[in-house]
Amino acid sequence: MAGKKMWRLNTVFFILLVISRCPEDGQGQTDGDIRLQDGDTQYQGRVEIYHSGEWRRVCEEGWGLNDAKVACKQLGYEDAHTANINFNPRGTGSYWLSDINCAGTEEGLYNCSSRGWGTINTNCGTGDYDDAGVICKAPGDGAVRLVNTTSPYEGRVEVYYGGEWGRVCEYNWGLNDAKVVCRQLGLAGAHTSFTSWSPRGTGKYWVYNVNCGGSESNITQCTHGGVGVVSSSSCRQSYYDDAGVICHGDGDGALRLINTSNAYEGRLEIFYSGRWGRVCDNGWDLTSADVACKQLGFTGAHTRTFGTSPRGTGRFWIHNLNCQETEARLADCSHSGVGVSSSYCSESSSDDAGVLCKGPNDGEVRLVGNSQYHGRVEIFYAGSWGRVCENWWSLNDAKVTCRQLGFSGMLTYGSSWTPRGTSRVVLDQLNCAGTESRLDACTHGWIGHPSSSYCSATSAVDAWVACEAPDDGQLRLVDGNGYNSGRVEIKFAGEWRRICDYGWGSNDAAVVCRQLGYSGYVSSATGWSPRGSGSFWLSYVSCYGTETNLTDCSHSGVGVYSTYYCGSSSYDDAGVYCQGYLPGVTPPSTTTTTPTTTVASGPRCYSCLGTSSCSSSQNSYYYYNTYITCSYGYVCHTTASAYESYNLFYSSSTIAYSYSRGCRSQSLCTSQELQGNTCTGTGTSKVCRQCCTSNYCNSGTLDTSQTSTNNRGSSSQSVWFNVLYPLLFFIFAWN
C-alpha cells in the first residue's frame, strides 16, 4: 500500500515538472533549466535552478559527484570533475531543491529524486554557505605549463581545469609526479621535483595530493584529491606551497671552467635547464674532481678547490656530490638533486667547487739560474711554469729534483733564492722519500694552492738546488800574476765561485797546486786582494796535503758557509802561490841562465830589462839577462799583466807591467795572440798575451799603453829622480 502511494507521488511530481517546463516568462527559460553563477569561467560555479518563473539556489545537502555530472551534461558539457559544497561566494534568497540524488545518467537535475520543489532540508540555511557547486570538464582540461621561470625546462607547475589555469599544491608532490609533468610537456624526463617554489603563484589551487606512478603520459591519469578540492591547511593561497619541476633539457650535464687564465683550471659550472649554474663545494672531493676533468677531456684532476675565487653568481645546480670514479659524467654521480638548495651553499658566498686538471707535460721541472745545474726550482702545471715554494723543502726533495733532471746527484739545496721568481707559486709541502724518479710522484700540498702563510707570491720563497755536473771540482787561479799564484776558485754545478779562507792552510795550498798541475807549492794566502764577488762554494777546507783533488778534503759542505767568516763583500778569499810552470805549458828541454847556451830546437824566448822594447839587434847582456829554448813545434808565449807600483820616497805611483814567458804548442795560439793584440781589461786589470815564433818574443810588441805615472811629490824631487835613476841603474848593471 505504501509503495503504491510513493509511486503516485512520483508520478504527480513528474507530471507537474513536465508541465512546469513550458515557457512561462517570455524569456526563453524552461522549468528545470539550470545555470552556473559566481564562477571564474562558464565551466564552474554555484548551481541555480529555474522553476515557476524564478531562479533559486540548490542546497548542498546530499549533493555529490553523480549530481554534478548530470548538471554538467544538462549544461551541455562533457562531464564533471568535482561536486562542490559550501560554494563561495554563497547565493542569496531561498532554495528550490535539496537532497538531490541522481544516478548520473539522467538528462537533467529535474529527473533526479529530491525532497521536491520548495521542500527544503532544515540544514539549508538561507544565510549560510550551503550552496551546491560544480566544476565541469572543459576543452583542454589537464594541460600543464611551467611559469615563473626564465627557462622552458623548469618552473612552477600549473594545470588547466574548468577553462582556467590554477596552481598545483606541493602536498605529497614527488619525483614521479614531476616525471609525468615533464613527459606531458614533451621533455625527456625530470631531474627534480620541487616544493615551496619561489616566486609563488596566486589564486586557487586546482589539485593537491597528486600521486603518479611515474609512467603516466598525462597528469589526469594520476590520482589526486580532486579538482578544486584542496586542504586549506596544506595548500594556503598566500603561502609558498606550490609544486615545481626541473625537466631534462638539451645539453644537460655539460661542464665548463671559468674565471681562469688557462684551460686547465677554474671554477666549475654545470649546465641544466637551458642555463649554466654553479657547483657547490659541499662534499666536493678529488674523486668527483677527477670525474669532472675527464668529462672535460683531460686525463684526470690534480686538485679540487673549495671556495673558488672569484665566486660565481646565481643559483647552485648541484651539491653533495658522491662520485665513484666510474662515472662518465659528473651528472651521473649521486647528489642531492638538481637545483635543490642547501644551507651549505649560499648564493652570496664563495662556496664554489673548482678544479685543476691534468695537462700534457705536467710535473716537468727546470732550474732557473746561472747554469743548467744550479737555480731555483720551477715545475710545469696548467700549461705554464710555476714556482716551487720552500715550505717543507728538504734534502730528499732536492735529490729527486736532480734525478728527474737527469743529473748524477745533488750537491746542495736551499731556500729563499734571489732574485725570486715572478710567476705563480704552484707547489709546496713536498715530502719525498728520496727514491722517487719524479718530483710530482712525492706527496705534496694542493697543486696551484700553496700555503698563503709561507708561500707569498711577492716574497723570495723559492726552493733551489745545485746538482752535480761533469766538471765539478775544477780549480782555477784568478787575479794573480797569471803564472803561479792567485785567488782560488772552484767549479760546481756549472758555476765558478769563491773558496773562503776560513781554516785555509798550507796543506790546502799543496793540494790546489798539485791538482792544477804545478810542480809544488810555495805558500797559502788568506784575504786575497782583489777579492772575489758573489758567494762561496767551499769553507773550512781541511786537507792532509796528500789528496789528489780539493774535493777529497773535508769541508763544511758545498755552498755551506758562515757569513760571519765568509762575507760576500769582504776580503775572505783563499789564495795560493804555486811552484813551477803554468798548467798546459810544456817545460823546455833545457833551461839556462846564460845567453851563451844554445839548444838546436825551437826559438829562444828572451826577456827584456831596462827598456820598454827589444829588437833582434839588441842582443847584449845589458838587454837580455836570460832566455829559454822551446822544443820543436812550440813557440814563445808572453803574458803582460798591469800592476800599480808605488815609490814611497817620492810619493809616486806608476802603472807598470810584469811579464811571464814560456813555451806553448802553436796550435793553442789564437790568431789574435800571434798578432800580439790580445788584451783584456783596463788599468791594473789589463792583461795582454802574445804568441810569436821569433827568438825575440818579448814585451816590445805588446800593447802596454796603460803605462802611466802619477807623481805625488814635489816637481824638483821628481826631476832629480828621473835624472839619477838611469845613472844608478847603469852603475849597478856595469858592476
XYZ file of C-alpha atoms in Angstrom:
735
model
C 0.000 0.000 0.000
C 2.893 2.349 0.939
C 4.669 1.505 -2.323
C 1.626 2.460 -4.383
C 1.381 5.795 -2.522
C 5.074 6.589 -3.314
C 4.522 5.684 -6.972
C 1.577 8.038 -7.161
C 3.593 10.906 -5.602
C 6.480 10.444 -8.075
C 4.044 10.315 -10.970
C 2.362 13.522 -9.838
C 5.800 15.204 -9.378
C 6.873 14.145 -12.869
C 3.631 15.436 -14.467
C 3.932 18.737 -12.637
C 7.619 19.005 -13.657
C 6.788 18.420 -17.319
C 4.011 20.949 -17.209
C 6.248 23.439 -15.441
C 8.846 23.301 -18.233
C 6.526 25.064 -20.576
C 7.629 28.680 -21.250
C 6.114 30.972 -18.729
C 8.173 34.154 -18.577
C 8.664 35.027 -22.174
C 12.477 34.970 -21.708
C 13.027 31.509 -23.234
C 13.569 29.829 -19.873
C 12.060 26.434 -19.247
C 11.140 24.962 -15.937
C 14.050 22.866 -14.650
C 16.767 24.797 -16.510
C 19.988 25.344 -14.539
C 22.774 27.896 -14.611
C 26.207 28.427 -13.012
C 26.760 31.580 -11.036
C 29.832 33.293 -9.494
C 32.361 31.033 -11.187
C 35.611 32.203 -12.778
C 34.612 30.632 -16.104
C 31.484 29.255 -17.754
C 32.519 25.741 -16.706
C 32.371 26.281 -12.993
C 30.199 27.925 -10.420
C 27.293 27.791 -7.991
C 24.247 25.856 -9.281
C 20.883 27.623 -9.600
C 17.646 26.069 -10.977
C 14.611 27.717 -12.660
C 11.062 26.952 -11.520
C 7.772 28.763 -11.595
C 9.377 31.712 -13.293
C 12.095 32.159 -10.660
C 15.778 31.251 -10.255
C 16.633 29.845 -6.839
C 19.523 28.080 -5.077
C 20.263 24.360 -4.888
C 21.185 23.172 -1.406
C 24.351 21.139 -0.864
C 22.543 18.570 1.312
C 23.033 15.225 -0.399
C 24.980 16.835 -3.247
C 27.561 14.503 -4.873
C 29.589 13.765 -7.985
C 26.722 11.985 -9.822
C 24.574 15.043 -9.267
C 27.361 17.246 -10.615
C 27.764 15.023 -13.686
C 24.043 15.356 -14.502
C 24.244 19.108 -14.012
C 27.259 19.458 -16.343
C 25.676 17.288 -19.026
C 22.432 19.264 -18.728
C 24.530 22.383 -19.391
C 25.977 20.757 -22.488
C 29.394 19.868 -21.091
C 31.084 16.513 -21.344
C 31.276 15.643 -17.702
C 32.045 16.939 -14.232
C 35.300 16.998 -12.331
C 34.005 17.976 -8.943
C 30.830 18.459 -6.901
C 31.406 21.470 -4.686
C 29.701 22.083 -1.387
C 29.771 25.258 0.667
C 30.347 27.172 -2.564
C 31.841 30.597 -2.097
C 30.521 33.146 -2.790
C 27.159 31.897 -1.491
C 23.851 32.622 -3.078
C 21.044 34.731 -1.585
C 17.384 34.015 -1.120
C 15.591 30.697 -0.815
C 16.198 27.232 -2.251
C 14.176 25.286 -4.787
C 15.731 21.860 -4.170
C 17.686 19.888 -1.605
C 18.666 16.253 -1.081
C 19.005 15.697 -4.846
C 20.024 12.107 -5.563
C 20.973 11.396 -9.183
C 22.154 8.112 -10.638
C 24.357 10.043 -13.044
C 22.544 9.020 -16.216
C 19.629 11.440 -16.030
C 19.112 14.188 -18.607
C 18.766 16.899 -16.010
C 18.520 17.574 -12.339
C 14.739 17.680 -12.684
C 14.884 13.943 -13.440
C 16.632 13.135 -10.168
C 14.875 12.403 -6.911
C 14.738 15.118 -4.248
C 12.516 16.418 -1.483
C 10.522 18.249 -4.142
C 10.155 21.845 -5.208
C 10.450 24.119 -2.287
C 10.605 21.296 0.254
C 13.965 22.032 1.788
C 16.084 20.270 4.391
C 16.234 22.227 7.601
C 20.080 22.149 7.344
C 19.932 24.504 4.380
C 20.104 27.936 5.937
C 19.299 30.749 3.571
C 22.048 32.906 5.052
C 24.732 30.195 5.117
C 27.270 28.798 2.659
C 25.055 25.808 1.805
C 25.123 26.091 -1.989
C 25.872 23.245 -4.368
C 28.530 23.897 -6.997
C 30.260 22.134 -9.892
C 33.435 22.170 -11.932
C 32.607 20.832 -15.344
C 35.022 19.448 -17.871
C 36.232 21.912 -20.482
C 38.231 21.502 -23.673
C 41.975 21.211 -22.829
C 41.427 20.073 -19.266
C 44.502 18.504 -17.688
C 47.025 20.521 -19.683
C 50.103 21.605 -17.726
C 52.520 24.509 -18.019
C 55.586 25.898 -16.234
C 55.522 29.505 -15.068
C 57.674 31.939 -13.061
C 60.961 30.900 -14.646
C 63.499 32.019 -17.206
C 63.788 28.589 -18.789
C 61.309 26.364 -20.642
C 62.661 23.382 -18.699
C 61.819 24.461 -15.173
C 59.228 26.328 -13.191
C 56.149 26.311 -11.026
C 53.544 23.803 -12.263
C 50.092 24.959 -13.243
C 47.280 22.774 -14.538
C 44.246 23.675 -16.664
C 40.770 22.778 -15.440
C 37.321 24.224 -15.910
C 38.605 26.649 -18.516
C 41.157 28.153 -16.114
C 44.814 27.734 -15.120
C 45.335 27.002 -11.450
C 48.098 26.070 -9.033
C 49.302 22.587 -8.065
C 49.767 22.159 -4.335
C 53.076 20.745 -3.123
C 51.444 18.361 -0.666
C 52.783 14.847 -1.367
C 54.494 16.126 -4.535
C 57.343 13.848 -5.652
C 59.739 12.896 -8.453
C 57.260 10.531 -10.164
C 54.751 13.366 -10.377
C 57.448 15.630 -11.842
C 58.348 12.967 -14.414
C 54.760 12.815 -15.659
C 54.549 16.609 -15.942
C 57.837 16.802 -17.890
C 56.806 13.937 -20.168
C 53.442 15.612 -20.774
C 55.347 18.768 -21.781
C 57.271 16.752 -24.370
C 60.530 16.663 -22.423
C 62.633 13.575 -21.784
C 62.115 13.415 -18.047
C 62.551 15.194 -14.747
C 65.634 15.946 -12.705
C 63.901 17.265 -9.610
C 60.503 17.743 -8.033
C 60.285 20.997 -6.128
C 58.206 22.168 -3.229
C 57.798 25.724 -1.965
C 58.593 27.145 -5.390
C 59.556 30.796 -5.421
C 58.122 33.057 -6.666
C 54.804 31.547 -5.541
C 51.621 31.516 -7.527
C 48.444 33.444 -6.780
C 44.847 32.362 -6.869
C 43.255 28.957 -6.439
C 44.804 25.517 -6.324
C 43.309 23.011 -8.725
C 44.864 19.815 -7.359
C 46.802 18.519 -4.380
C 47.973 15.172 -3.082
C 48.934 14.134 -6.608
C 50.127 10.538 -6.681
C 51.558 9.389 -10.010
C 53.190 6.049 -10.684
C 55.679 7.772 -12.980
C 54.701 6.001 -16.195
C 51.537 8.013 -16.939
C 51.515 10.210 -20.021
C 49.216 12.854 -18.519
C 48.621 14.220 -15.041
C 44.903 13.492 -15.429
C 45.780 9.794 -15.245
C 47.252 10.223 -11.766
C 45.189 10.086 -8.625
C 44.769 13.258 -6.606
C 42.458 14.840 -4.054
C 40.023 16.111 -6.652
C 39.953 19.095 -8.951
C 39.456 22.181 -6.833
C 39.290 20.123 -3.649
C 42.312 21.026 -1.553
C 43.351 21.154 2.062
C 43.310 24.722 3.251
C 45.957 23.922 5.876
C 48.337 22.298 3.378
C 47.642 24.481 0.360
C 47.467 28.060 1.526
C 46.835 30.545 -1.227
C 49.087 33.223 0.251
C 51.976 30.835 1.045
C 54.812 29.222 -0.931
C 53.001 25.908 -1.250
C 53.446 25.456 -4.995
C 54.801 22.380 -6.734
C 57.633 22.828 -9.231
C 59.858 20.795 -11.536
C 63.197 20.860 -13.323
C 62.869 18.852 -16.533
C 65.542 17.392 -18.759
C 66.819 19.798 -21.389
C 69.219 19.740 -24.294
C 72.835 19.730 -23.195
C 72.102 18.917 -19.571
C 75.147 17.957 -17.532
C 77.727 19.763 -19.695
C 80.639 21.309 -17.773
C 82.860 24.332 -18.200
C 85.692 26.092 -16.358
C 85.530 29.847 -15.998
C 87.334 32.716 -14.260
C 90.800 31.456 -15.108
C 93.728 32.388 -17.285
C 94.268 28.887 -18.665
C 92.238 25.968 -19.955
C 93.169 23.539 -17.190
C 91.655 25.084 -14.080
C 88.914 27.288 -12.786
C 85.551 27.485 -11.124
C 83.294 24.656 -12.235
C 79.880 25.270 -13.747
C 77.316 22.725 -14.945
C 74.523 23.135 -17.486
C 70.924 22.307 -16.602
C 67.523 23.515 -17.698
C 68.949 25.601 -20.512
C 71.410 27.627 -18.450
C 74.719 27.439 -16.609
C 74.791 27.181 -12.826
C 77.278 26.707 -10.007
C 78.578 23.519 -8.372
C 78.620 23.656 -4.573
C 81.793 22.591 -2.768
C 79.821 20.767 -0.059
C 81.060 17.174 -0.269
C 83.452 18.078 -3.095
C 86.393 15.667 -3.214
C 89.231 14.615 -5.515
C 87.255 11.678 -6.929
C 84.468 13.997 -8.047
C 87.039 16.434 -9.448
C 88.643 13.580 -11.359
C 85.322 12.698 -12.998
C 84.784 16.356 -13.897
C 88.219 16.703 -15.517
C 87.796 13.507 -17.520
C 84.431 14.734 -18.752
C 86.175 17.947 -19.863
C 88.626 15.883 -21.919
C 91.584 15.767 -19.553
C 93.206 12.654 -18.123
C 92.197 13.496 -14.565
C 92.445 16.047 -11.788
C 95.408 17.248 -9.761
C 93.480 19.344 -7.276
C 89.959 20.089 -6.132
C 89.389 23.505 -4.644
C 86.868 24.933 -2.227
C 85.593 28.480 -2.049
C 86.977 29.179 -5.504
C 87.568 32.860 -6.083
C 86.267 34.883 -7.776
C 82.958 33.283 -6.819
C 80.092 32.643 -9.164
C 76.731 34.359 -9.078
C 73.269 32.904 -9.235
C 71.950 29.528 -8.180
C 73.793 26.322 -7.429
C 72.658 23.424 -9.578
C 74.132 20.550 -7.580
C 75.798 19.864 -4.236
C 76.836 16.979 -2.017
C 78.315 15.057 -4.945
C 79.454 11.499 -4.336
C 81.261 10.062 -7.346
C 82.727 6.555 -7.525
C 85.178 7.429 -10.363
C 83.439 5.011 -12.746
C 81.032 7.665 -13.995
C 81.492 9.173 -17.435
C 79.902 12.470 -16.408
C 79.547 14.451 -13.234
C 75.784 14.437 -13.726
C 75.865 10.630 -13.356
C 77.209 10.858 -9.809
C 74.806 10.805 -6.906
C 73.943 14.197 -5.438
C 71.195 15.939 -3.511
C 69.196 16.851 -6.599
C 69.453 19.356 -9.398
C 68.640 22.794 -8.086
C 67.955 21.610 -4.554
C 69.049 24.314 -2.126
C 71.393 23.690 0.756
C 72.394 25.658 3.828
C 75.999 24.906 2.820
C 75.704 26.739 -0.494
C 74.807 30.363 -0.041
C 74.397 32.152 -3.349
C 76.073 35.224 -1.853
C 79.117 33.291 -0.603
C 82.180 31.739 -2.241
C 81.016 28.150 -1.927
C 82.019 27.189 -5.459
C 83.793 23.975 -6.379
C 86.845 24.260 -8.598
C 89.432 22.010 -10.222
C 92.930 21.974 -11.622
C 93.007 19.311 -14.315
C 95.962 17.354 -15.644
C 97.627 18.577 -18.817
C 100.475 17.490 -21.075
C 103.990 17.851 -19.641
C 102.647 18.362 -16.130
C 105.258 17.763 -13.460
C 108.288 18.595 -15.615
C 110.918 20.543 -13.683
C 113.602 23.046 -14.599
C 116.225 25.161 -12.856
C 116.266 28.899 -13.396
C 119.700 30.315 -12.572
C 123.181 30.847 -13.912
C 123.580 27.305 -15.230
C 121.571 24.243 -16.103
C 122.784 22.576 -12.895
C 122.002 25.309 -10.396
C 118.994 27.510 -9.797
C 115.567 27.921 -8.281
C 113.176 25.090 -9.000
C 110.189 25.558 -11.287
C 107.559 22.946 -12.114
C 105.126 22.820 -15.033
C 101.393 22.720 -14.338
C 98.237 24.057 -16.011
C 100.072 24.952 -19.195
C 102.788 27.138 -17.666
C 105.846 27.117 -15.415
C 105.338 27.935 -11.762
C 107.459 28.278 -8.649
C 108.167 25.638 -6.000
C 107.812 27.052 -2.513
C 110.463 26.473 0.141
C 107.795 25.364 2.642
C 108.911 21.831 3.731
C 111.733 21.821 1.108
C 114.276 19.181 2.146
C 117.323 17.168 1.121
C 115.247 14.320 -0.313
C 113.188 16.720 -2.404
C 116.385 18.195 -3.845
C 117.755 14.710 -4.634
C 114.619 13.766 -6.542
C 114.737 17.045 -8.482
C 118.297 16.389 -9.688
C 117.417 12.794 -10.546
C 114.427 13.897 -12.603
C 116.640 16.373 -14.474
C 118.976 13.525 -15.412
C 121.934 14.567 -13.263
C 124.075 12.121 -11.358
C 123.408 13.587 -7.942
C 122.753 16.581 -5.753
C 125.393 18.896 -4.302
C 123.401 21.249 -2.107
C 119.987 22.824 -1.743
C 118.393 25.801 -0.064
C 115.559 28.300 0.164
C 114.860 31.986 -0.452
C 116.561 32.092 -3.856
C 117.429 35.583 -5.010
C 116.257 37.049 -7.291
C 112.874 35.496 -6.589
C 110.618 34.153 -9.277
C 107.765 36.295 -10.526
C 105.374 33.606 -11.722
C 102.716 31.886 -9.669
C 103.701 29.639 -6.746
C 102.157 26.266 -7.647
C 103.602 23.713 -5.237
C 104.691 23.351 -1.629
C 104.784 20.851 1.251
C 106.807 18.339 -0.754
C 107.666 15.224 1.215
C 109.850 12.952 -0.908
C 111.337 9.710 0.325
C 114.337 10.394 -1.895
C 113.884 7.343 -4.121
C 111.219 8.760 -6.447
C 112.040 9.334 -10.093
C 109.952 12.494 -10.375
C 109.105 15.329 -8.043
C 105.377 15.032 -8.718
C 105.498 11.414 -7.519
C 106.176 12.687 -3.989
C 103.395 13.639 -1.642
C 102.775 17.356 -1.691
C 100.246 20.075 -0.996
C 97.454 21.117 -3.292
C 98.831 21.960 -6.705
C 98.159 25.569 -7.533
C 97.058 26.395 -3.987
C 100.085 26.528 -1.664
C 100.070 27.815 1.885
C 99.268 31.520 1.867
C 101.216 31.943 5.116
C 104.522 30.540 3.854
C 104.334 30.934 0.086
C 103.569 34.549 -0.734
C 103.841 35.179 -4.465
C 105.533 38.524 -3.778
C 108.267 37.148 -1.489
C 111.535 35.286 -2.045
C 110.150 31.875 -1.091
C 111.716 29.878 -3.918
C 113.334 26.489 -3.322
C 116.645 25.937 -5.092
C 119.126 23.149 -5.730
C 122.630 22.651 -7.099
C 123.038 19.371 -8.979
C 126.229 17.527 -9.839
C 127.926 18.474 -13.121
C 130.580 16.509 -15.059
C 133.302 19.077 -14.327
C 132.559 19.571 -10.645
C 135.620 20.309 -8.536
C 137.727 22.005 -11.223
C 140.022 24.746 -9.902
C 141.433 27.955 -11.296
C 143.582 30.839 -10.070
C 142.161 34.327 -10.540
C 143.608 37.808 -10.013
C 147.172 36.547 -9.602
C 150.273 37.206 -11.650
C 148.998 34.928 -14.403
C 151.821 32.485 -13.773
C 151.701 30.621 -10.493
C 149.558 32.495 -7.965
C 146.068 33.797 -7.467
C 142.772 33.637 -5.687
C 141.412 30.084 -5.769
C 138.034 29.441 -7.369
C 136.272 26.099 -7.688
C 133.609 24.999 -10.144
C 130.403 23.295 -9.055
C 127.075 22.941 -10.835
C 128.453 24.761 -13.869
C 129.475 27.886 -11.889
C 132.813 29.234 -10.694
C 132.686 30.538 -7.128
C 134.994 31.578 -4.336
C 136.656 29.486 -1.619
C 136.520 31.002 1.829
C 139.844 31.390 3.677
C 138.326 30.283 6.986
C 140.597 27.404 8.082
C 142.772 27.744 4.957
C 146.347 26.495 5.298
C 149.475 25.152 3.605
C 148.121 21.600 3.233
C 145.166 23.011 1.317
C 147.502 25.043 -0.913
C 149.599 21.933 -1.593
C 146.528 20.065 -2.864
C 145.405 23.020 -5.003
C 148.807 23.364 -6.688
C 149.031 19.608 -7.251
C 145.526 19.487 -8.777
C 146.361 22.400 -11.086
C 149.483 20.617 -12.346
C 152.196 22.710 -10.719
C 155.320 21.014 -9.510
C 154.735 22.171 -5.957
C 153.503 24.993 -3.758
C 155.192 27.929 -2.127
C 152.590 29.089 0.389
C 148.930 29.601 1.114
C 147.324 33.033 1.330
C 144.255 34.477 3.045
C 142.360 37.700 2.471
C 143.403 37.752 -1.174
C 143.183 41.077 -2.920
C 141.452 41.870 -5.174
C 138.648 39.906 -3.555
C 136.130 37.870 -5.449
C 132.486 38.777 -5.815
C 129.397 36.778 -5.017
C 129.047 33.772 -2.767
C 131.332 30.893 -1.813
C 131.255 27.225 -2.742
C 133.588 25.946 -0.015
C 134.555 26.926 3.502
C 136.593 25.405 6.321
C 138.594 23.222 3.942
C 140.866 20.831 5.802
C 143.286 18.769 3.709
C 146.019 16.364 4.805
C 148.116 17.595 1.898
C 148.285 14.248 0.129
C 144.912 14.386 -1.615
C 144.726 14.466 -5.406
C 141.812 16.900 -5.590
C 140.494 19.551 -3.253
C 137.099 17.834 -3.226
C 138.783 14.869 -1.494
C 139.419 17.072 1.530
C 136.908 17.636 4.291
C 134.928 20.862 4.246
C 131.680 22.310 5.591
C 129.698 21.220 2.549
C 129.233 22.594 -0.940
C 127.629 26.004 -0.656
C 127.604 25.883 3.148
C 129.452 28.677 4.916
C 129.140 31.224 7.687
C 128.556 34.787 6.559
C 130.418 35.894 9.681
C 133.672 34.339 8.463
C 132.910 34.390 4.755
C 131.337 37.705 3.842
C 130.374 38.113 0.214
C 131.621 41.714 0.290
C 134.715 41.034 2.430
C 138.276 40.012 1.677
C 137.821 36.426 2.766
C 139.201 34.612 -0.283
C 141.691 31.767 -0.141
C 144.768 32.087 -2.355
C 147.940 30.162 -3.222
C 151.460 30.641 -4.524
C 152.466 27.620 -6.569
C 155.853 26.482 -7.826
C 156.638 25.653 -11.454
C 155.027 26.414 -14.792
C 151.517 27.292 -15.786
C 149.224 24.338 -16.430
C 149.443 23.250 -20.049
C 152.892 24.738 -20.573
C 155.468 22.195 -21.640
C 158.736 22.782 -19.758
C 161.719 23.458 -22.041
C 164.089 20.597 -22.715
C 166.975 22.768 -21.453
C 166.880 25.820 -19.250
C 169.906 28.062 -18.843
C 170.654 31.369 -17.165
C 173.404 32.404 -19.581
C 172.935 33.712 -23.096
C 175.809 31.616 -24.393
C 173.949 28.286 -24.063
C 172.198 27.252 -27.244
C 169.894 24.385 -27.976
C 169.179 23.401 -31.544
C 165.415 23.084 -31.349
C 162.706 25.729 -31.166
C 163.120 29.517 -30.829
C 164.773 31.191 -27.878
C 162.419 33.303 -25.791
C 164.213 36.313 -24.293
C 163.050 38.689 -21.639
C 163.986 42.369 -21.596
C 165.384 44.530 -18.833
C 165.904 48.273 -18.740
C 163.934 49.237 -21.836
C 160.378 49.212 -22.933
C 161.110 47.319 -26.138
C 163.620 44.917 -27.605
C 164.666 44.047 -31.130
C 166.868 41.424 -32.798
C 169.783 43.857 -32.755
C 169.537 44.318 -29.016
C 171.352 41.169 -28.039
C 173.832 42.420 -25.478
C 173.869 41.370 -21.841
C 172.559 44.818 -20.926
C 169.223 43.999 -22.514
C 168.873 40.234 -22.052
C 169.518 38.541 -18.770
C 168.013 35.101 -19.549
C 166.173 33.068 -22.119
C 164.552 29.668 -22.561
C 164.604 27.487 -25.612
C 161.374 25.895 -26.790
C 161.137 22.348 -28.019
C 160.431 21.682 -31.639
C 156.850 22.578 -32.610
C 156.455 25.032 -29.749
C 156.551 28.820 -29.858
C 157.155 31.583 -27.381
C 154.215 32.799 -25.294
C 154.327 36.009 -23.266
C 151.801 37.452 -20.832
C 151.950 41.085 -19.674
C 149.891 41.977 -16.587
C 149.429 45.572 -15.472
C 150.022 46.472 -11.841
C 150.433 49.616 -9.787
C 153.961 50.295 -8.467
C 154.473 52.741 -5.602
C 157.572 54.795 -4.722
C 157.049 55.825 -1.133
C 160.003 58.241 -1.052
C 158.734 60.236 -4.000
C 155.041 59.557 -3.263
C 154.697 58.331 -6.821
C 152.519 55.547 -8.340
C 153.095 54.004 -11.736
C 151.013 51.534 -13.750
C 153.686 49.126 -14.911
C 153.722 45.605 -16.343
C 155.072 42.279 -15.180
C 155.930 39.701 -17.807
C 155.857 35.936 -17.774
C 157.036 33.796 -20.645
C 157.045 30.172 -21.627
C 156.561 27.762 -24.466
C 153.272 26.671 -25.931
C 152.083 24.492 -28.760
C 151.432 26.766 -31.712
C 148.073 25.067 -32.224
C 146.931 26.587 -28.919
C 147.678 30.131 -30.043
C 144.823 32.194 -31.386
C 145.279 34.349 -34.466
C 144.980 37.432 -32.267
C 147.762 36.198 -29.983
C 150.005 35.608 -32.971
C 149.364 39.213 -33.962
C 150.192 40.410 -30.462
C 146.979 42.329 -29.783
C 145.063 40.123 -27.361
C 144.330 42.367 -24.385
C 141.539 42.273 -21.849
C 140.615 44.690 -19.073
C 141.843 48.193 -18.323
C 144.001 49.845 -15.714
C 145.553 47.417 -13.259
C 143.234 44.695 -14.559
C 144.688 44.805 -18.066
C 146.301 41.583 -19.317
C 147.917 41.171 -22.769
C 149.119 37.955 -24.391
C 151.243 37.176 -27.432
C 152.461 34.113 -29.279
C 155.483 34.557 -31.589
C 157.901 32.330 -33.475
C 160.998 34.572 -33.363
C 163.822 34.463 -30.842
C 162.818 37.861 -29.514
C 159.275 37.267 -28.298
C 159.076 39.841 -25.526
C 157.284 42.861 -24.258
C 158.356 45.090 -27.087
C 155.401 44.251 -29.324
C 152.712 44.045 -26.608
C 150.170 46.804 -26.114
C 151.236 48.435 -22.852
C 149.567 51.759 -23.449
C 148.107 51.715 -19.919
C 151.524 52.664 -18.553
C 151.284 55.926 -16.669
C 152.932 57.756 -13.772
C 151.232 59.747 -11.049
C 153.834 61.844 -9.160
C 152.527 62.952 -5.817
C 155.839 64.518 -4.599
C 157.408 67.902 -5.436
C 158.406 68.587 -9.021
C 162.093 69.026 -8.092
C 162.221 65.618 -6.461
C 160.664 64.050 -9.493
C 163.126 65.716 -11.838
C 166.160 64.633 -9.810
C 164.781 61.133 -9.557
C 164.329 60.922 -13.308
C 167.942 62.019 -13.813
C 169.561 59.837 -11.135
C 167.591 56.622 -11.671
C 169.086 55.710 -15.108
C 172.587 56.626 -13.880
C 172.279 54.438 -10.789
C 170.888 51.577 -12.803
C 173.787 51.817 -15.299
C 176.357 51.767 -12.450
C 174.792 48.717 -10.842
C 174.463 46.937 -14.153
C 178.141 47.683 -15.047
C 179.340 46.144 -11.807
